[in-house]
CSV table of C-alpha atoms and ligand atoms in Angstrom, one decimal:
chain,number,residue,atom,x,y,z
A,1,UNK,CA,145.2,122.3,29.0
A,2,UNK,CA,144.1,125.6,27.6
A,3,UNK,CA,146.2,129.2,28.3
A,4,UNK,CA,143.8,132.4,28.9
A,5,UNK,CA,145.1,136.1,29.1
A,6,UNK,CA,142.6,138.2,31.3
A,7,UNK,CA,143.0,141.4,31.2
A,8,UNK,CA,142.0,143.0,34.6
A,9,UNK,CA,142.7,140.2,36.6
A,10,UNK,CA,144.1,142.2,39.2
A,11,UNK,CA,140.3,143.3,40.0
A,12,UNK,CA,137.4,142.0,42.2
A,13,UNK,CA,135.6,139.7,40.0
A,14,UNK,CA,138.9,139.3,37.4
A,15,UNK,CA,141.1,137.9,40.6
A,16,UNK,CA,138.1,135.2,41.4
A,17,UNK,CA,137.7,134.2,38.4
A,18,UNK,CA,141.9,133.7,38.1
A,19,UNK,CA,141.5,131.4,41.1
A,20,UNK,CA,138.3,129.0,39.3
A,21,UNK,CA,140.3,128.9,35.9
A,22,UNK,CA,143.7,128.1,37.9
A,23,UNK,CA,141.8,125.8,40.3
A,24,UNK,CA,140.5,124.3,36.6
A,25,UNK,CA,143.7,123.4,35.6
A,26,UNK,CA,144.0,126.2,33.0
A,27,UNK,CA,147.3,128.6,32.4
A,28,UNK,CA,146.5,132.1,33.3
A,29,UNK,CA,148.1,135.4,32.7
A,30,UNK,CA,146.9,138.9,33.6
A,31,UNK,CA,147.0,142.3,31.7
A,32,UNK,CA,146.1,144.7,34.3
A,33,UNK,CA,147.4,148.2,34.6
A,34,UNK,CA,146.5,148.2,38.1
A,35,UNK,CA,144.4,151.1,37.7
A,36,UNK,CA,141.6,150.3,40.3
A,37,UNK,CA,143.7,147.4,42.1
A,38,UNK,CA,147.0,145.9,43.4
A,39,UNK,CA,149.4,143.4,42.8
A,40,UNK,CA,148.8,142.2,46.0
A,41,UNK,CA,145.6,140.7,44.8
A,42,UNK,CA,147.5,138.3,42.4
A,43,UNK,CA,149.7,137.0,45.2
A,44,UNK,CA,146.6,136.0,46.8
A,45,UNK,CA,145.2,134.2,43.9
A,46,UNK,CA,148.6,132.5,43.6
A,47,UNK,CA,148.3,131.3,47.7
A,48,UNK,CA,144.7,130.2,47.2
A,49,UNK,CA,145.4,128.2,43.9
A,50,UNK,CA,149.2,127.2,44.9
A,51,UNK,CA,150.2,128.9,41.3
A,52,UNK,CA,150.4,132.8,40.8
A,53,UNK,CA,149.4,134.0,37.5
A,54,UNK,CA,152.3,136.3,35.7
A,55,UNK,CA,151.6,139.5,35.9
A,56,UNK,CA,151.6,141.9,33.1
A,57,UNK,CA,151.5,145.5,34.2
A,58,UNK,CA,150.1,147.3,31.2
A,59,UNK,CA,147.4,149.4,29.6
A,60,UNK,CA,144.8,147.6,27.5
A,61,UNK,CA,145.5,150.5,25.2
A,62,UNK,CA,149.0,149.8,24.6
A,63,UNK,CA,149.7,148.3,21.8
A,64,UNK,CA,153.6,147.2,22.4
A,65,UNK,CA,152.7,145.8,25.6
A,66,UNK,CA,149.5,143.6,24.2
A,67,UNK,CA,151.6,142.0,21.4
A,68,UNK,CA,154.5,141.1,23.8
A,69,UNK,CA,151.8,139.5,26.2
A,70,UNK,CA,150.7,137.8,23.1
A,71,UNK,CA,153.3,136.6,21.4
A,72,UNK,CA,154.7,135.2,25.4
A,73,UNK,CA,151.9,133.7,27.0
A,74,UNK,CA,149.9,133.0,23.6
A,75,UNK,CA,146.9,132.4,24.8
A,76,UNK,CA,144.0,129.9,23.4
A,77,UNK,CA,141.5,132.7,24.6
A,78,UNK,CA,140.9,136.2,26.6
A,79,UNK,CA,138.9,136.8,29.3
A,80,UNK,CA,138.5,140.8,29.0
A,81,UNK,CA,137.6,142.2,32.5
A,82,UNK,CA,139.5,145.3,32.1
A,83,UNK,CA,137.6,148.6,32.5
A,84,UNK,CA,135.9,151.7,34.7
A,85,UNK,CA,133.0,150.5,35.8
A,86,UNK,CA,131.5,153.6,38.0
A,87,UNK,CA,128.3,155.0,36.4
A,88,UNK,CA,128.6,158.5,38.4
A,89,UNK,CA,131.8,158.9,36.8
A,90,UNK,CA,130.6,158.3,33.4
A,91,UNK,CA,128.1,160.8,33.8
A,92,UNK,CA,130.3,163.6,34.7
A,93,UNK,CA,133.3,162.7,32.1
A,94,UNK,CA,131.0,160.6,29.4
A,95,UNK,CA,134.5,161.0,27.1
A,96,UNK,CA,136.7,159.3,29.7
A,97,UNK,CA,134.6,156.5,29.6
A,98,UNK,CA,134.1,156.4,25.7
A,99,UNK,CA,137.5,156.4,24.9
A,100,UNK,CA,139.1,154.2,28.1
A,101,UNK,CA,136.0,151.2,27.3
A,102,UNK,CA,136.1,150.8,23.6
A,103,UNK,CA,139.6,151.7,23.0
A,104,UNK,CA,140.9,149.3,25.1
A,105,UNK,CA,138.6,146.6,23.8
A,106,UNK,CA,139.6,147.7,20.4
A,107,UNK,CA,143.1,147.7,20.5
A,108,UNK,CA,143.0,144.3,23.0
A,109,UNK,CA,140.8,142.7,19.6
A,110,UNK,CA,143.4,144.1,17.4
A,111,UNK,CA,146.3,142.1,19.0
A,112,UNK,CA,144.6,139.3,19.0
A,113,UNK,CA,143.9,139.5,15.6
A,114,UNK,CA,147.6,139.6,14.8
A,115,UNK,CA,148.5,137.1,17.7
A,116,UNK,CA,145.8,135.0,15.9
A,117,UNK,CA,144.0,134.7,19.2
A,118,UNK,CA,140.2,134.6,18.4
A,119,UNK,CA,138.3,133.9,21.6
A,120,UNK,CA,136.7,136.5,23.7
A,121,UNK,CA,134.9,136.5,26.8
A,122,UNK,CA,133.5,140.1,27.5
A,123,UNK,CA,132.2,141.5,30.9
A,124,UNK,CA,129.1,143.2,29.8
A,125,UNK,CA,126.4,144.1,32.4
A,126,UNK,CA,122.6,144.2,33.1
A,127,UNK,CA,123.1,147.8,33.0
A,128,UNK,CA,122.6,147.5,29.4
A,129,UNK,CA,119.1,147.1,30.0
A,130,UNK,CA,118.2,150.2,32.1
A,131,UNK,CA,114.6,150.1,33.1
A,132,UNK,CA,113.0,146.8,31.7
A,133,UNK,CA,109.8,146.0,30.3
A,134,UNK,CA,109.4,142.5,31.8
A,135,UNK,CA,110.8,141.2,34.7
A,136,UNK,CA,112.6,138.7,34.9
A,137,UNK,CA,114.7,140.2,31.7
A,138,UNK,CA,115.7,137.8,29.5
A,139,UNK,CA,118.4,138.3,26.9
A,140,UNK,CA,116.5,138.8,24.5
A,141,UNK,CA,114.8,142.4,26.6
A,142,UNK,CA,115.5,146.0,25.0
A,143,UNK,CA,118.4,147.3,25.7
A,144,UNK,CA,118.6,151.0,26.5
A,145,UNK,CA,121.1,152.1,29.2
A,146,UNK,CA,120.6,154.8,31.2
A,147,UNK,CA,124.4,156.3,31.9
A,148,UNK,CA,127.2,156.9,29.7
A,149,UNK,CA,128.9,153.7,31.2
A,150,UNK,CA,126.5,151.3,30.3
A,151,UNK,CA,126.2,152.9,26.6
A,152,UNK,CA,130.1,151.8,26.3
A,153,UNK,CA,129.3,148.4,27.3
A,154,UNK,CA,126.5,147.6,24.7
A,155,UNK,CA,128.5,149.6,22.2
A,156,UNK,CA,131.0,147.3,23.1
A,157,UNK,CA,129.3,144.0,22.6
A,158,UNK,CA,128.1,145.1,18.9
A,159,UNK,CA,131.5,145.9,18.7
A,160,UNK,CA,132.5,142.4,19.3
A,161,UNK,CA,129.5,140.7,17.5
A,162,UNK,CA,130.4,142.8,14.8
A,163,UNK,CA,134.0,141.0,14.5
A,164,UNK,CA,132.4,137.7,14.8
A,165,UNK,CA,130.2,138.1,11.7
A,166,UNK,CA,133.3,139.5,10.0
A,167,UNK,CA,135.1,136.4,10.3
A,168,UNK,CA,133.7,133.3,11.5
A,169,UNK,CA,137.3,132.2,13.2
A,170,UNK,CA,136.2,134.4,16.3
A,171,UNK,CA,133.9,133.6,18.7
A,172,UNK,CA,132.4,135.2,21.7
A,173,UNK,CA,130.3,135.0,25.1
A,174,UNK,CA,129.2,138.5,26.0
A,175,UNK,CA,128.1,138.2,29.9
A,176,UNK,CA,126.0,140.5,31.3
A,177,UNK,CA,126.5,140.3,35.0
A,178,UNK,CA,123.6,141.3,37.4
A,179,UNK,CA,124.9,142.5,40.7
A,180,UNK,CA,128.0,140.3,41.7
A,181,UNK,CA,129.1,140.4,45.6
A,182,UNK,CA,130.7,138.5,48.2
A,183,UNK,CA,134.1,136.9,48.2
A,184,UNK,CA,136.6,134.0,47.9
A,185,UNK,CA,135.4,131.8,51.3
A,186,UNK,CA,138.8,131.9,52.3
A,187,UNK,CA,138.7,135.7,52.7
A,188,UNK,CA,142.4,136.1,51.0
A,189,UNK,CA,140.2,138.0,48.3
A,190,UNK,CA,137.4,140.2,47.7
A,191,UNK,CA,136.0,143.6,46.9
A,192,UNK,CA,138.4,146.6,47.4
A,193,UNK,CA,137.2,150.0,46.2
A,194,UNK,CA,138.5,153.3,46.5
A,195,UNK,CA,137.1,156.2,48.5
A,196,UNK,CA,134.0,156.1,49.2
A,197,UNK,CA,132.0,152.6,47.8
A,198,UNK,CA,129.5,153.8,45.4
A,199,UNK,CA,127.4,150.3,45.6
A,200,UNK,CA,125.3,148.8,48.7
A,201,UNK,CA,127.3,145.3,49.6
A,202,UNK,CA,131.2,147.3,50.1
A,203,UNK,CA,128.9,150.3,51.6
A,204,UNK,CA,127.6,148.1,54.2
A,205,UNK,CA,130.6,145.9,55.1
A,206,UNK,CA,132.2,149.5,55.6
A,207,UNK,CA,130.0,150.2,58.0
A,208,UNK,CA,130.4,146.8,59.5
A,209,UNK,CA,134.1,147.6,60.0
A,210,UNK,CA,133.5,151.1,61.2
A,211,UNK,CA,134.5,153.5,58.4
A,212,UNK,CA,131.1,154.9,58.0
A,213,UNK,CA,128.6,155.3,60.7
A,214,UNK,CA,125.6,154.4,59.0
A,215,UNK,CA,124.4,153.4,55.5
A,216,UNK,CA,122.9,156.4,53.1
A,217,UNK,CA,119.5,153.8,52.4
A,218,UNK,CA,118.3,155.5,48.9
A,219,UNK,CA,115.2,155.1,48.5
A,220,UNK,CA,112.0,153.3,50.7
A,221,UNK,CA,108.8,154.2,48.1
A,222,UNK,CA,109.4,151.6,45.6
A,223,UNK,CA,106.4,149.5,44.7
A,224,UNK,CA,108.1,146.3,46.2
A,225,UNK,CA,107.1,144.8,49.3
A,226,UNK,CA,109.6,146.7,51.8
A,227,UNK,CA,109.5,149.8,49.4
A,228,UNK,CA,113.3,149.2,49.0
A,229,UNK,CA,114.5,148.5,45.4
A,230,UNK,CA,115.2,145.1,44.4
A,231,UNK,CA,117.8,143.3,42.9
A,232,UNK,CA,119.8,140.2,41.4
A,233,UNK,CA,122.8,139.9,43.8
A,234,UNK,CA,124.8,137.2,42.8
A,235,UNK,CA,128.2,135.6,44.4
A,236,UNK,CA,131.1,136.4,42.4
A,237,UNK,CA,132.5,132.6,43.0
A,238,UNK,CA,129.3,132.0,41.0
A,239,UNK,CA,130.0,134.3,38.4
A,240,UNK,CA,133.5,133.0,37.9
A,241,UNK,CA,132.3,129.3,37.2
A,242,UNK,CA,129.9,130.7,34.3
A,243,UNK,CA,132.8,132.1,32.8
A,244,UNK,CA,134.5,128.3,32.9
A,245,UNK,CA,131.0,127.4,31.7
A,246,UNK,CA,131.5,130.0,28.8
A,247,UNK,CA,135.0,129.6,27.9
A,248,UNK,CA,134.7,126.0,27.2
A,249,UNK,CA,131.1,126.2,25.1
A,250,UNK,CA,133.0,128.4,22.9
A,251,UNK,CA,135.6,125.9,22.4
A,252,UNK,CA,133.1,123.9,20.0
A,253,UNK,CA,130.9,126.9,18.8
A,254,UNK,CA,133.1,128.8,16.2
A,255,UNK,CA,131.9,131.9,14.2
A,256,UNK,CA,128.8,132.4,17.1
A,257,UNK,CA,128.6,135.4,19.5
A,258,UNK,CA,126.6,134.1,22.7
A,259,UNK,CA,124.9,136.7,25.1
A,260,UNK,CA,124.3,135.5,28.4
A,261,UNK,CA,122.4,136.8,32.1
A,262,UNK,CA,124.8,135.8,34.7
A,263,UNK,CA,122.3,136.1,37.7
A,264,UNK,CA,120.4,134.2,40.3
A,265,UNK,CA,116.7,134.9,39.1
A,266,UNK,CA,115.9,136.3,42.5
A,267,UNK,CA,115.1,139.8,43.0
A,268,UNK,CA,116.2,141.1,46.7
A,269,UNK,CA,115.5,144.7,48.4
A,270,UNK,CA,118.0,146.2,50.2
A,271,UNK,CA,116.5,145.6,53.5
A,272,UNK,CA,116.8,142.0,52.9
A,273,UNK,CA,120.6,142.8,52.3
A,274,UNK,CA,120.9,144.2,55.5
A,275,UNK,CA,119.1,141.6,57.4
A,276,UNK,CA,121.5,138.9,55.7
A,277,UNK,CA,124.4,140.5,56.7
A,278,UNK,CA,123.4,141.7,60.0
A,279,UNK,CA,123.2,138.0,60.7
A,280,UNK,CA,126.7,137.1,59.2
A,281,UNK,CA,128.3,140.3,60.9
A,282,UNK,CA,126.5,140.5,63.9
A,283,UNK,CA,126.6,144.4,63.3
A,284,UNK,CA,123.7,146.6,63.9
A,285,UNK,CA,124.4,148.4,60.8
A,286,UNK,CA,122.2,151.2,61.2
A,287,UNK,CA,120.9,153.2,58.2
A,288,UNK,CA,119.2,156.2,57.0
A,289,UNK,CA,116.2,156.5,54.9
A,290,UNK,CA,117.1,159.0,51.9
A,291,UNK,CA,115.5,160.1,48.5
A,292,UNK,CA,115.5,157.8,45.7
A,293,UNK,CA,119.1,157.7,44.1
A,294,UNK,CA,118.6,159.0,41.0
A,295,UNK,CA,119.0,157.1,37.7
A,296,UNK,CA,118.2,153.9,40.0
A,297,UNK,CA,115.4,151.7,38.2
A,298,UNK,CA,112.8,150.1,41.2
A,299,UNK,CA,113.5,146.6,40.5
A,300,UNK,CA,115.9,144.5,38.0
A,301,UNK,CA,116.3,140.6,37.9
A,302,UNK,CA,117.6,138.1,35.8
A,303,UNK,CA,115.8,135.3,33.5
A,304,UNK,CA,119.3,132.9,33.7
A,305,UNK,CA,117.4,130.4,32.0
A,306,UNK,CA,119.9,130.6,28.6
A,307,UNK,CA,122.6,129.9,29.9
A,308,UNK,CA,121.2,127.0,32.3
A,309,UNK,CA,120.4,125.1,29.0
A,310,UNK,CA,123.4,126.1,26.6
A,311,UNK,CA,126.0,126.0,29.3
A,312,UNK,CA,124.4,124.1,32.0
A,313,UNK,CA,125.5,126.8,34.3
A,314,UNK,CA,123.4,127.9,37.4
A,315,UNK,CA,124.1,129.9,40.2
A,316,UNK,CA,124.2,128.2,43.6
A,317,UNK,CA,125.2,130.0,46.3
A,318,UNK,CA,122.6,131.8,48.6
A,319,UNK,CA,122.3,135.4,49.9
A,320,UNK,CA,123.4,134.2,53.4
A,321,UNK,CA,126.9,132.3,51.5
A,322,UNK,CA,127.3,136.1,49.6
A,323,UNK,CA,127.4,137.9,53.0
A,324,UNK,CA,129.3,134.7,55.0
A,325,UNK,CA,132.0,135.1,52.3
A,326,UNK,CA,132.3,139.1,52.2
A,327,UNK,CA,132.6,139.5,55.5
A,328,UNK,CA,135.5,136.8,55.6
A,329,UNK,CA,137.4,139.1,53.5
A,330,UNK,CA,136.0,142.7,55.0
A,331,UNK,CA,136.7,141.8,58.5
A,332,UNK,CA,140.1,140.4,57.8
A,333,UNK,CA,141.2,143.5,55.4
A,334,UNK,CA,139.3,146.4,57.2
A,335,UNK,CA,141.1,148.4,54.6
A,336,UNK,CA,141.1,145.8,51.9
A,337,UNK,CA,144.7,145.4,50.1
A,338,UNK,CA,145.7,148.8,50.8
A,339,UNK,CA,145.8,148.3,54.2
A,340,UNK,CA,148.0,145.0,54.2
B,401,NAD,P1,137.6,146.3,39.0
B,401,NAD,O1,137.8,147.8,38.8
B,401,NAD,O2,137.8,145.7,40.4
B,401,NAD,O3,138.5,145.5,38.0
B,401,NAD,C1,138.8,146.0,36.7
B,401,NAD,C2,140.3,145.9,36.6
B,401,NAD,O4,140.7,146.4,35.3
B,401,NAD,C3,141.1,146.6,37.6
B,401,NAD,O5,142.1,145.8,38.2
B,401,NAD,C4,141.8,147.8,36.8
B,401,NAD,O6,143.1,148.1,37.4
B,401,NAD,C5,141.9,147.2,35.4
B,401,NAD,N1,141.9,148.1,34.3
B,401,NAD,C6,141.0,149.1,34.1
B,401,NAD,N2,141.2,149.7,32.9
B,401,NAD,C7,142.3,149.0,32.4
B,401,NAD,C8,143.0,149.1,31.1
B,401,NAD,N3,142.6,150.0,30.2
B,401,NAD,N4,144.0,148.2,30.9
B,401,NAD,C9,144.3,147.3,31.8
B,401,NAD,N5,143.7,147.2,33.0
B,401,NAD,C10,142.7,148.0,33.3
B,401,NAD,O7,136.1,146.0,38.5
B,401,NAD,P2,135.2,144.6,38.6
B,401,NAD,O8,134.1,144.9,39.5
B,401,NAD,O9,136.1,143.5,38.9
B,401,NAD,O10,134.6,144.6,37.1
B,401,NAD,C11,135.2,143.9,36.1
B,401,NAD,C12,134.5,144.1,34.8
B,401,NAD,O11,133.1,143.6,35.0
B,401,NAD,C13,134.4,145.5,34.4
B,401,NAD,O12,134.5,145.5,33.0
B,401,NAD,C14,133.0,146.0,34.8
B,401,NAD,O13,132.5,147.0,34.0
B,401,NAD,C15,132.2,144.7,34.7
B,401,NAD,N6,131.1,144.6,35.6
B,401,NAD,C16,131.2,144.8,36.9
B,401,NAD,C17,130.1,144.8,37.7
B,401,NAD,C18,130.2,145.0,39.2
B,401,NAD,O14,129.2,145.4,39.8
B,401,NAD,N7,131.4,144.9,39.8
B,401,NAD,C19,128.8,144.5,37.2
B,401,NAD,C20,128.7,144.3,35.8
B,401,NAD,C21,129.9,144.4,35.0
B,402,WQD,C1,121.8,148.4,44.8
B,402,WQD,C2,120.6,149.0,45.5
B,402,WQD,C3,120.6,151.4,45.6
B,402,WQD,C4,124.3,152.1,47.8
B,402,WQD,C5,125.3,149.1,39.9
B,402,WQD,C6,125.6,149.6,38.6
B,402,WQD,C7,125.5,148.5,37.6
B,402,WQD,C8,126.4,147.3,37.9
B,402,WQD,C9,126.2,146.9,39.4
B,402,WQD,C10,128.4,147.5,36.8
B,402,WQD,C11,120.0,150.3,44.9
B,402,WQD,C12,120.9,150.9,47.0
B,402,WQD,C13,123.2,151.5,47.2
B,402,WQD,C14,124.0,152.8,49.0
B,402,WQD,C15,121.7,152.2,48.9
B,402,WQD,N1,127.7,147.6,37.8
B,402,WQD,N2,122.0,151.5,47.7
B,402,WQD,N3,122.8,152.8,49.5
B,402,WQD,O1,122.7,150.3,41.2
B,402,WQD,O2,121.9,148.0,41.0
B,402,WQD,O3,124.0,148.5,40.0
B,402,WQD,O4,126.3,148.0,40.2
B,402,WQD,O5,128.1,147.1,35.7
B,402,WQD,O6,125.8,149.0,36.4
B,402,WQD,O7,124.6,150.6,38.3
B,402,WQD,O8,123.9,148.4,42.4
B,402,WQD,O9,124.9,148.2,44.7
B,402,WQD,O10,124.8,150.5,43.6
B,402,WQD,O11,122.7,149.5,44.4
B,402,WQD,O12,120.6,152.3,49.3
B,402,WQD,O13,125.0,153.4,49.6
B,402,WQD,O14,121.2,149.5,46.8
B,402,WQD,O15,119.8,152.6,45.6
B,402,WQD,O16,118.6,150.2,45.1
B,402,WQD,P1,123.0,148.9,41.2
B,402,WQD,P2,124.1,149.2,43.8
């Protein structure tokens, strides 16, 4: 069976996707400098699976550290989570976020080079398409992100398919994930951020836990039925099988960069977000109407229809398994792993 190094495993959609590969019978290893997470999280994967990953503490950026992590676990293939991810930030240190994002996917690329390791699964995001043109946006949709962070990620993928055409022993899946939420059913795992939770699903569970009083609603003039914005929410178990789905179509495609949507093809407002989870809380979670949040585009959803036919992946969980499965984790880690 195959070996994988995924670097940011530690994190929320890096430790579920640990547990699918594991549960698939594949060796895994994580590269994470535990920036954004803890070690606890890979314990969990290990008690969920029944095998812990190793754990490699270290910077994508260092060099030293990638070729040991190489040359010891030599891996058939990376799955490359590792990254900051929070648009605000970008915006107020846009160099922070160059550097961090494609230096540590450069450097990680160069090691594998030398390890001769020539598979990469990147975890790109629909943020590269800002505001669309068509809805749903299909791969194929301009790309023109709106924040710094979302520039490093479709610098990032050229980056990649740049390699590829270079030299036709590497291949790649480049998967742009829509809005992943929700948790490992058995609640061992989930989403853990720090201070305050920029996005709505860890916002409201917060709430739902009583760390927050209300929810900050941004936004109720959209042109959408409610007149909240809409999106594609989409259950990180979900997401983690289309990386399986990816990692083994790039097994027989050599030399070809793939781009996929990872998303459900529904859009959803928020209001419909708090409904579902008002019913799998039982939580009032009150909120407040607010301004627009700015930089936020009315409406974004996902054509998935690519990679239905060239992986055969679909999503399949529902809005009411997303907010089951979150609050299995929230309400049993009120303060996620920092609290255990
Ligand atoms: P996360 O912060 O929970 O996980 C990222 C992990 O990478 C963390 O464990 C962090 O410690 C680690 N890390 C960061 N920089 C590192 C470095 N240089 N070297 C080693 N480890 C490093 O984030 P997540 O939500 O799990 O996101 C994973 C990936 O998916 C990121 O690349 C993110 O940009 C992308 N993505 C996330 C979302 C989302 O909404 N969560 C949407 C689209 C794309
Ligand atoms: C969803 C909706 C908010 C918080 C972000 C990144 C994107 C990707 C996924 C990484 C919007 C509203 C939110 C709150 C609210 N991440 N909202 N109150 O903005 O679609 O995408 O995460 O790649 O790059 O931009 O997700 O969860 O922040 O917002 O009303 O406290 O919820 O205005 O309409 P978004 P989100």
């Amino acid at each position: 069976m195959a070996t994988v190094l995924v670097t940011g495993g530690a994190g929320y959609i890096g430790s579920h996707t640990c547990v699918a590969l594991l549960e698939a019978g594949y060796e895994v290893a994580v590269l994470d400098s535990l920036a954004n997470s803890s070690a606890a999280a890979i314990d969990s994967v290990g008690e969920i699976a029944g095998r812990r990953p190793r754990l490699y503490v270290a910077d994508c950026r260092d060099e030293p550290a990638l070729d040991k992590a190489m040359a010891e676990v030599r891996p058939d293939a990376v799955l490359h989570f590792a990254g900051l991810k929070s648009v605000p930030e970008s915006v107020a240190d846009p160099i922070r976020y160059y550097r961090h994002n494609l230096e540590s996917t450069a450097v990680l690329m160069a090691a594998m080079e030398r390890a001769g390791v020539r598979r990469i699964v990147f975890s790109s995001s629909a943020t590269v398409y800002g505001e669309p043109d068509l809805l749903p946006v299909p791969e194929t949709a301009a790309t023109r992100p709106a924040n710094p962070y979302g520039s490093t990620k479709l610098m990032i993928e050229q980056m990649i398919a740049d390699v590829v055409r270079a030299d036709s022993r590497w291949s790649a899946a480049l998967l742009r994930y829509f809005n992943p939420v929700g948790a490992h059913p058995s609640g061992l795992i989930g989403e853990d951020p720090e201070g305050v939770p920029g996005n709505l699903m860890p916002y409201l569970l917060q709430v739902a836990v009583g760390r927050h009083p209300h929810l900050p609603l941004y936004g109720t003039d959209y042109p959408t039925p409610d007149g909240t914005a809409l999106r594609d929410y989409i259950h990180v178990m979900d997401l983690a099988d289309g990386h399986l789905a990816a990692l083994k179509h790039l097994e027989t495609s050599p030399g070809q960069t793939h781009t996929y949507n990872l998303g459900t093809g529904q859009g959803v407002s928020v209001l419909e977000v708090v409904a579902a989870l008002r019913g799998a809380t039982g939580h009032p979670l009150p909120y407040e109407e607010l301004d627009r949040r700015p930089g936020d585009v009315p409406e974004l959803w996902a054509d998935p229809g690519q990679a239905l036919r060239e992986l055969g992946w679909s999503a399949s969980r529902t809005l009411a398994d997303m907010c089951r499965d979150a609050w299995a984790w929230q309400s049993t880690h009120p303060q996620g792993f920092r609290g255990d």
